[in-house]
mmCIF file of N, CA and C in Angstrom:
data_model
loop_
_atom_site.group_PDB
_atom_site.id
_atom_site.type_symbol
_atom_site.label_atom_id
_atom_site.label_comp_id
_atom_site.label_asym_id
_atom_site.label_seq_id
_atom_site.Cartn_x
_atom_site.Cartn_y
_atom_site.Cartn_z
ATOM 1 N N MET F 290 -125.872 11.620 31.393
ATOM 2 C CA MET F 290 -126.752 12.268 30.236
ATOM 3 C C MET F 290 -127.861 11.448 29.596
ATOM 4 N N TRP F 291 -127.699 10.472 29.719
ATOM 5 C CA TRP F 291 -128.419 9.227 29.301
ATOM 6 C C TRP F 291 -129.729 8.937 30.233
ATOM 7 N N LEU F 292 -129.699 9.367 31.588
ATOM 8 C CA LEU F 292 -130.836 9.342 32.225
ATOM 9 C C LEU F 292 -131.660 10.818 32.261
ATOM 10 N N PHE F 293 -131.045 11.857 31.513
ATOM 11 C CA PHE F 293 -131.881 13.074 31.355
ATOM 12 C C PHE F 293 -133.188 13.068 31.173
ATOM 13 N N LYS F 294 -133.476 12.583 30.007
ATOM 14 C CA LYS F 294 -134.886 12.478 29.424
ATOM 15 C C LYS F 294 -135.746 11.891 30.264
ATOM 16 N N GLY F 295 -135.445 10.619 30.981
ATOM 17 C CA GLY F 295 -136.331 9.872 31.573
ATOM 18 C C GLY F 295 -136.566 10.283 32.787
ATOM 19 N N MET F 296 -135.680 10.988 33.372
ATOM 20 C CA MET F 296 -135.878 12.001 34.637
ATOM 21 C C MET F 296 -136.620 12.739 34.430
ATOM 22 N N GLN F 297 -136.220 13.552 33.282
ATOM 23 C CA GLN F 297 -137.328 14.813 33.110
ATOM 24 C C GLN F 297 -139.030 14.690 32.661
ATOM 25 N N SER F 298 -139.006 13.430 31.967
ATOM 26 C CA SER F 298 -140.433 13.128 31.586
ATOM 27 C C SER F 298 -141.052 12.596 32.951
ATOM 28 N N THR F 299 -140.622 11.916 33.882
ATOM 29 C CA THR F 299 -140.957 11.297 34.850
ATOM 30 C C THR F 299 -141.387 12.766 36.014
ATOM 31 N N LEU F 300 -140.557 13.580 35.960
ATOM 32 C CA LEU F 300 -140.952 14.718 36.833
ATOM 33 C C LEU F 300 -141.997 15.520 36.110
ATOM 34 N N ASP F 301 -142.178 15.717 34.947
ATOM 35 C CA ASP F 301 -143.243 16.300 34.189
ATOM 36 C C ASP F 301 -144.479 15.591 34.412
ATOM 37 N N ARG F 302 -144.311 14.222 34.271
ATOM 38 C CA ARG F 302 -145.657 13.578 34.567
ATOM 39 C C ARG F 302 -146.024 13.502 36.143
ATOM 40 N N MET F 303 -145.080 13.649 36.863
ATOM 41 C CA MET F 303 -145.462 13.606 38.510
ATOM 42 C C MET F 303 -146.244 15.092 38.812
ATOM 43 N N GLU F 304 -145.862 16.418 38.152
ATOM 44 C CA GLU F 304 -146.454 17.516 38.219
ATOM 45 C C GLU F 304 -147.684 17.596 37.240
ATOM 46 N N SER F 305 -148.447 17.343 37.578
ATOM 47 C CA SER F 305 -149.879 17.407 37.030
ATOM 48 C C SER F 305 -150.366 19.087 36.361
ATOM 49 N N THR F 306 -149.824 19.725 37.224
ATOM 50 C CA THR F 306 -150.035 21.260 37.022
ATOM 51 C C THR F 306 -149.035 22.106 37.378
ATOM 52 N N ALA F 307 -148.112 22.383 36.153
ATOM 53 C CA ALA F 307 -146.800 23.126 36.744
ATOM 54 C C ALA F 307 -147.056 24.405 36.193
ATOM 55 N N TYR F 308 -146.671 25.222 37.094
ATOM 56 C CA TYR F 308 -146.920 26.968 36.880
ATOM 57 C C TYR F 308 -145.438 27.292 37.271
ATOM 58 N N ASP F 309 -144.837 27.943 36.400
ATOM 59 C CA ASP F 309 -143.764 28.700 36.506
ATOM 60 C C ASP F 309 -143.665 29.839 37.614
ATOM 61 N N CYS F 310 -142.713 29.710 38.621
ATOM 62 C CA CYS F 310 -142.910 30.712 40.055
ATOM 63 C C CYS F 310 -142.187 31.640 39.576
ATOM 64 N N PHE F 311 -142.547 32.960 40.047
ATOM 65 C CA PHE F 311 -141.707 34.142 40.549
ATOM 66 C C PHE F 311 -141.763 34.486 41.672
ATOM 67 N N PRO F 312 -140.697 35.127 42.256
ATOM 68 C CA PRO F 312 -139.302 34.614 41.792
ATOM 69 C C PRO F 312 -138.950 33.049 42.090
ATOM 70 N N SER F 313 -137.739 32.788 41.288
ATOM 71 C CA SER F 313 -137.254 31.230 41.538
ATOM 72 C C SER F 313 -136.902 30.926 43.255
ATOM 73 N N GLY F 314 -137.778 30.276 43.434
ATOM 74 C CA GLY F 314 -137.465 29.733 44.990
ATOM 75 C C GLY F 314 -136.118 28.980 44.953
ATOM 76 N N HIS F 315 -136.036 28.264 43.872
ATOM 77 C CA HIS F 315 -134.677 27.220 43.798
ATOM 78 C C HIS F 315 -133.547 28.218 44.068
ATOM 79 N N THR F 316 -133.616 29.235 43.154
ATOM 80 C CA THR F 316 -132.335 30.044 42.966
ATOM 81 C C THR F 316 -132.266 30.850 44.747
ATOM 82 N N LEU F 317 -133.332 31.582 44.914
ATOM 83 C CA LEU F 317 -133.279 32.219 46.288
ATOM 84 C C LEU F 317 -132.492 31.176 47.408
ATOM 85 N N LEU F 318 -133.277 30.084 47.669
ATOM 86 C CA LEU F 318 -132.421 29.048 48.733
ATOM 87 C C LEU F 318 -131.216 28.578 48.334
ATOM 88 N N THR F 319 -131.108 28.272 46.996
ATOM 89 C CA THR F 319 -129.684 27.913 46.712
ATOM 90 C C THR F 319 -128.552 28.998 47.044
ATOM 91 N N ILE F 320 -128.839 30.209 47.069
ATOM 92 C CA ILE F 320 -127.927 31.198 47.387
ATOM 93 C C ILE F 320 -127.646 31.176 48.693
ATOM 94 N N LEU F 321 -129.164 30.976 49.430
ATOM 95 C CA LEU F 321 -128.887 31.400 50.982
ATOM 96 C C LEU F 321 -128.230 30.303 51.526
ATOM 97 N N GLY F 322 -128.417 28.919 50.884
ATOM 98 C CA GLY F 322 -127.771 28.045 51.604
ATOM 99 C C GLY F 322 -126.425 27.803 51.329
ATOM 100 N N TRP F 323 -125.858 28.635 50.279
ATOM 101 C CA TRP F 323 -124.393 28.826 49.775
ATOM 102 C C TRP F 323 -123.908 29.636 50.458
ATOM 103 N N TRP F 324 -124.399 30.894 50.979
ATOM 104 C CA TRP F 324 -124.110 31.867 51.834
ATOM 105 C C TRP F 324 -123.937 31.383 53.163
ATOM 106 N N GLY F 325 -125.093 30.666 53.779
ATOM 107 C CA GLY F 325 -125.364 30.037 55.270
ATOM 108 C C GLY F 325 -123.739 28.997 55.384
ATOM 109 N N SER F 326 -123.597 28.079 54.167
ATOM 110 C CA SER F 326 -122.546 27.703 54.204
ATOM 111 C C SER F 326 -121.172 27.699 55.143
ATOM 112 N N ARG F 327 -121.025 28.992 54.725
ATOM 113 C CA ARG F 327 -119.686 29.784 55.515
ATOM 114 C C ARG F 327 -119.587 29.691 56.785
ATOM 115 N N LEU F 328 -120.808 29.506 57.407
ATOM 116 C CA LEU F 328 -120.681 29.267 58.949
ATOM 117 C C LEU F 328 -120.426 28.063 59.600
ATOM 118 N N PHE F 329 -120.478 27.079 58.655
ATOM 119 C CA PHE F 329 -120.274 25.786 59.076
ATOM 120 C C PHE F 329 -118.506 25.403 58.746
ATOM 121 N N ARG F 330 -118.131 25.764 57.581
ATOM 122 C CA ARG F 330 -116.825 25.386 56.910
ATOM 123 C C ARG F 330 -116.483 26.339 55.540
ATOM 124 N N LYS F 331 -115.320 26.791 55.895
ATOM 125 C CA LYS F 331 -114.980 27.801 54.628
ATOM 126 C C LYS F 331 -114.942 26.773 53.445
ATOM 127 N N ARG F 332 -114.237 25.615 53.539
ATOM 128 C CA ARG F 332 -114.128 24.542 52.565
ATOM 129 C C ARG F 332 -115.464 24.493 51.944
ATOM 130 N N CYS F 333 -116.796 24.393 52.588
ATOM 131 C CA CYS F 333 -118.071 24.310 52.055
ATOM 132 C C CYS F 333 -118.203 25.351 50.994
ATOM 133 N N PHE F 334 -117.902 26.534 51.635
ATOM 134 C CA PHE F 334 -118.275 27.583 50.855
ATOM 135 C C PHE F 334 -117.727 27.807 49.843
ATOM 136 N N TRP F 335 -116.599 27.393 49.687
ATOM 137 C CA TRP F 335 -116.089 27.374 48.209
ATOM 138 C C TRP F 335 -116.180 26.095 47.240
ATOM 139 N N ALA F 336 -116.778 25.089 47.983
ATOM 140 C CA ALA F 336 -117.248 23.951 46.906
ATOM 141 C C ALA F 336 -118.611 24.519 46.270
ATOM 142 N N TYR F 337 -119.441 24.864 47.705
ATOM 143 C CA TYR F 337 -120.758 25.445 47.366
ATOM 144 C C TYR F 337 -120.634 26.610 46.031
ATOM 145 N N LEU F 338 -119.740 27.269 45.854
ATOM 146 C CA LEU F 338 -119.497 28.374 45.092
ATOM 147 C C LEU F 338 -119.493 27.826 43.667
ATOM 148 N N ALA F 339 -119.028 26.638 43.625
ATOM 149 C CA ALA F 339 -118.982 26.079 42.251
ATOM 150 C C ALA F 339 -120.256 25.455 41.929
ATOM 151 N N TYR F 340 -120.921 24.883 42.860
ATOM 152 C CA TYR F 340 -122.166 24.044 42.639
ATOM 153 C C TYR F 340 -123.415 25.348 42.412
ATOM 154 N N THR F 341 -123.383 26.278 43.128
ATOM 155 C CA THR F 341 -124.533 27.021 43.117
ATOM 156 C C THR F 341 -124.888 27.337 41.811
ATOM 157 N N PRO F 342 -123.878 28.030 40.945
ATOM 158 C CA PRO F 342 -124.386 28.742 39.791
ATOM 159 C C PRO F 342 -124.769 27.625 38.643
ATOM 160 N N LEU F 343 -124.086 26.268 38.631
ATOM 161 C CA LEU F 343 -124.533 25.265 37.902
ATOM 162 C C LEU F 343 -125.965 24.897 38.410
ATOM 163 N N LEU F 344 -126.271 24.746 39.679
ATOM 164 C CA LEU F 344 -127.732 24.449 39.790
ATOM 165 C C LEU F 344 -128.724 25.535 39.405
ATOM 166 N N ILE F 345 -128.096 26.693 39.669
ATOM 167 C CA ILE F 345 -129.232 27.966 38.982
ATOM 168 C C ILE F 345 -129.409 27.685 37.575
ATOM 169 N N PHE F 346 -128.324 27.562 36.662
ATOM 170 C CA PHE F 346 -128.334 27.369 35.425
ATOM 171 C C PHE F 346 -129.191 26.394 35.059
ATOM 172 N N ALA F 347 -129.105 25.080 35.691
ATOM 173 C CA ALA F 347 -129.760 23.916 35.554
ATOM 174 C C ALA F 347 -131.415 24.204 35.398
ATOM 175 N N THR F 348 -131.731 25.213 36.292
ATOM 176 C CA THR F 348 -133.479 25.727 36.241
ATOM 177 C C THR F 348 -133.847 26.029 35.391
ATOM 178 N N VAL F 349 -132.977 26.994 34.419
ATOM 179 C CA VAL F 349 -133.501 27.613 33.347
ATOM 180 C C VAL F 349 -133.107 26.721 32.265
ATOM 181 N N TYR F 350 -131.953 25.791 31.970
ATOM 182 C CA TYR F 350 -131.741 24.824 31.004
ATOM 183 C C TYR F 350 -132.845 23.653 30.930
ATOM 184 N N CYS F 351 -133.440 23.274 32.227
ATOM 185 C CA CYS F 351 -134.290 22.296 31.996
ATOM 186 C C CYS F 351 -135.509 22.835 32.231
ATOM 187 N N ARG F 352 -135.699 24.150 31.994
ATOM 188 C CA ARG F 352 -137.113 24.897 31.643
ATOM 189 C C ARG F 352 -138.098 24.799 32.788
ATOM 190 N N TYR F 353 -137.120 24.567 33.936
ATOM 191 C CA TYR F 353 -138.030 24.756 35.232
ATOM 192 C C TYR F 353 -138.446 26.236 35.733
ATOM 193 N N HIS F 354 -137.930 27.089 35.181
ATOM 194 C CA HIS F 354 -137.984 28.655 35.252
ATOM 195 C C HIS F 354 -137.356 29.052 34.118
ATOM 196 N N TYR F 355 -137.943 30.605 34.047
ATOM 197 C CA TYR F 355 -137.520 31.530 33.228
ATOM 198 C C TYR F 355 -136.610 32.390 33.841
ATOM 199 N N THR F 356 -135.519 33.009 32.833
ATOM 200 C CA THR F 356 -134.548 33.647 33.207
ATOM 201 C C THR F 356 -134.735 34.498 34.110
ATOM 202 N N VAL F 357 -135.888 35.717 33.900
ATOM 203 C CA VAL F 357 -136.392 36.454 34.763
ATOM 204 C C VAL F 357 -136.729 36.221 36.349
ATOM 205 N N ASP F 358 -137.572 34.910 36.203
ATOM 206 C CA ASP F 358 -137.641 34.237 37.670
ATOM 207 C C ASP F 358 -136.369 34.114 38.236
ATOM 208 N N VAL F 359 -135.152 33.629 37.580
ATOM 209 C CA VAL F 359 -134.007 33.386 38.238
ATOM 210 C C VAL F 359 -133.521 34.530 38.673
ATOM 211 N N LEU F 360 -133.249 35.335 38.074
ATOM 212 C CA LEU F 360 -132.788 36.757 38.200
ATOM 213 C C LEU F 360 -133.316 37.389 39.478
ATOM 214 N N ALA F 361 -134.800 37.244 39.507
ATOM 215 C CA ALA F 361 -135.650 37.812 40.545
ATOM 216 C C ALA F 361 -135.201 37.271 41.985
ATOM 217 N N GLY F 362 -135.079 35.964 41.744
ATOM 218 C CA GLY F 362 -134.995 35.062 43.086
ATOM 219 C C GLY F 362 -133.399 35.136 43.307
ATOM 220 N N ALA F 363 -132.341 35.651 42.471
ATOM 221 C CA ALA F 363 -130.944 35.509 43.025
ATOM 222 C C ALA F 363 -131.040 37.187 43.558
ATOM 223 N N GLY F 364 -131.766 38.354 43.095
ATOM 224 C CA GLY F 364 -131.620 39.501 43.651
ATOM 225 C C GLY F 364 -132.427 39.453 44.912
ATOM 226 N N LEU F 365 -133.579 38.717 45.172
ATOM 227 C CA LEU F 365 -134.045 38.759 46.526
ATOM 228 C C LEU F 365 -133.257 37.954 47.282
ATOM 229 N N GLY F 366 -132.402 37.219 46.943
ATOM 230 C CA GLY F 366 -131.319 36.408 47.816
ATOM 231 C C GLY F 366 -130.198 37.282 48.466
ATOM 232 N N PHE F 367 -129.961 38.318 47.508
ATOM 233 C CA PHE F 367 -128.807 39.230 47.832
ATOM 234 C C PHE F 367 -128.997 40.157 48.712
ATOM 235 N N VAL F 368 -130.536 40.759 48.689
ATOM 236 C CA VAL F 368 -131.109 41.518 49.399
ATOM 237 C C VAL F 368 -131.210 40.834 50.978
ATOM 238 N N LEU F 369 -131.801 39.719 51.204
ATOM 239 C CA LEU F 369 -131.788 39.401 52.059
ATOM 240 C C LEU F 369 -130.585 38.941 52.766
ATOM 241 N N ILE F 370 -129.568 38.414 52.064
ATOM 242 C CA ILE F 370 -128.270 38.363 52.732
ATOM 243 C C ILE F 370 -127.713 39.902 53.373
ATOM 244 N N LEU F 371 -127.862 40.800 52.469
ATOM 245 C CA LEU F 371 -127.551 42.172 53.117
ATOM 246 C C LEU F 371 -128.399 42.721 54.244
ATOM 247 N N ALA F 372 -129.733 42.226 54.174
ATOM 248 C CA ALA F 372 -130.734 43.133 55.274
ATOM 249 C C ALA F 372 -130.492 41.920 56.281
ATOM 250 N N ALA F 373 -129.972 40.940 56.365
ATOM 251 C CA ALA F 373 -130.578 40.044 57.552
ATOM 252 C C ALA F 373 -129.658 40.425 58.767
ATOM 253 N N PRO F 374 -128.470 40.910 58.896
ATOM 254 C CA PRO F 374 -127.826 41.342 59.977
ATOM 255 C C PRO F 374 -128.314 42.229 60.476
ATOM 256 N N ALA F 375 -129.292 43.432 60.056
ATOM 257 C CA ALA F 375 -129.975 44.283 60.523
ATOM 258 C C ALA F 375 -131.002 44.219 61.082
ATOM 259 N N ILE F 376 -131.808 43.187 60.130
ATOM 260 C CA ILE F 376 -133.134 42.429 61.047
ATOM 261 C C ILE F 376 -133.069 41.752 62.191
ATOM 262 N N TYR F 377 -131.916 41.081 62.012
ATOM 263 C CA TYR F 377 -131.551 39.809 63.485
ATOM 264 C C TYR F 377 -131.173 40.748 64.482
ATOM 265 N N LYS F 378 -130.478 42.092 64.201
ATOM 266 C CA LYS F 378 -129.981 42.674 65.454
ATOM 267 C C LYS F 378 -131.311 43.658 65.871
ATOM 268 N N LYS F 379 -132.372 43.990 65.165
ATOM 269 C CA LYS F 379 -133.406 44.722 65.218
ATOM 270 C C LYS F 379 -134.393 43.476 66.421
ATOM 271 N N LEU F 380 -134.552 42.486 65.806
ATOM 272 C CA LEU F 380 -135.380 41.449 66.412
ATOM 273 C C LEU F 380 -134.718 41.145 67.766
ATOM 274 N N SER F 381 -133.476 41.070 67.779
ATOM 275 C CA SER F 381 -132.761 40.437 69.278
ATOM 276 C C SER F 381 -132.994 41.688 70.191
ATOM 277 N N GLN F 382 -132.963 42.896 69.743
ATOM 278 C CA GLN F 382 -133.125 44.143 70.871
ATOM 279 C C GLN F 382 -134.609 43.910 71.192
ATOM 280 N N GLY F 383 -135.677 43.648 70.574
ATOM 281 C CA GLY F 383 -136.989 43.597 70.946
ATOM 282 C C GLY F 383 -137.448 42.375 71.956
ATOM 283 N N VAL F 384 -136.269 41.366 71.978
ATOM 284 C CA VAL F 384 -136.720 40.398 73.131
ATOM 285 C C VAL F 384 -136.334 40.498 74.420
#
């Protein structure tokens, strides 16, 4: 925790123009990475299950995203997870 303020101020200085983005790509990619990890190892999937909500929480706690950004990113992530098999099947048939 003693590094937090220094790291946050450094990041804020490096981002001269910071815009909150909707939806949160941090959340979306974290959820997709967590879901994709099950293809490599079940163990990673369960380890990332603990890591994923903490990283998502950190984006709000450190004020990089609003809660609504995170909810939209998570929603989009779960929609992609559900839609991906059908999209993949459709694209595979067209080749």
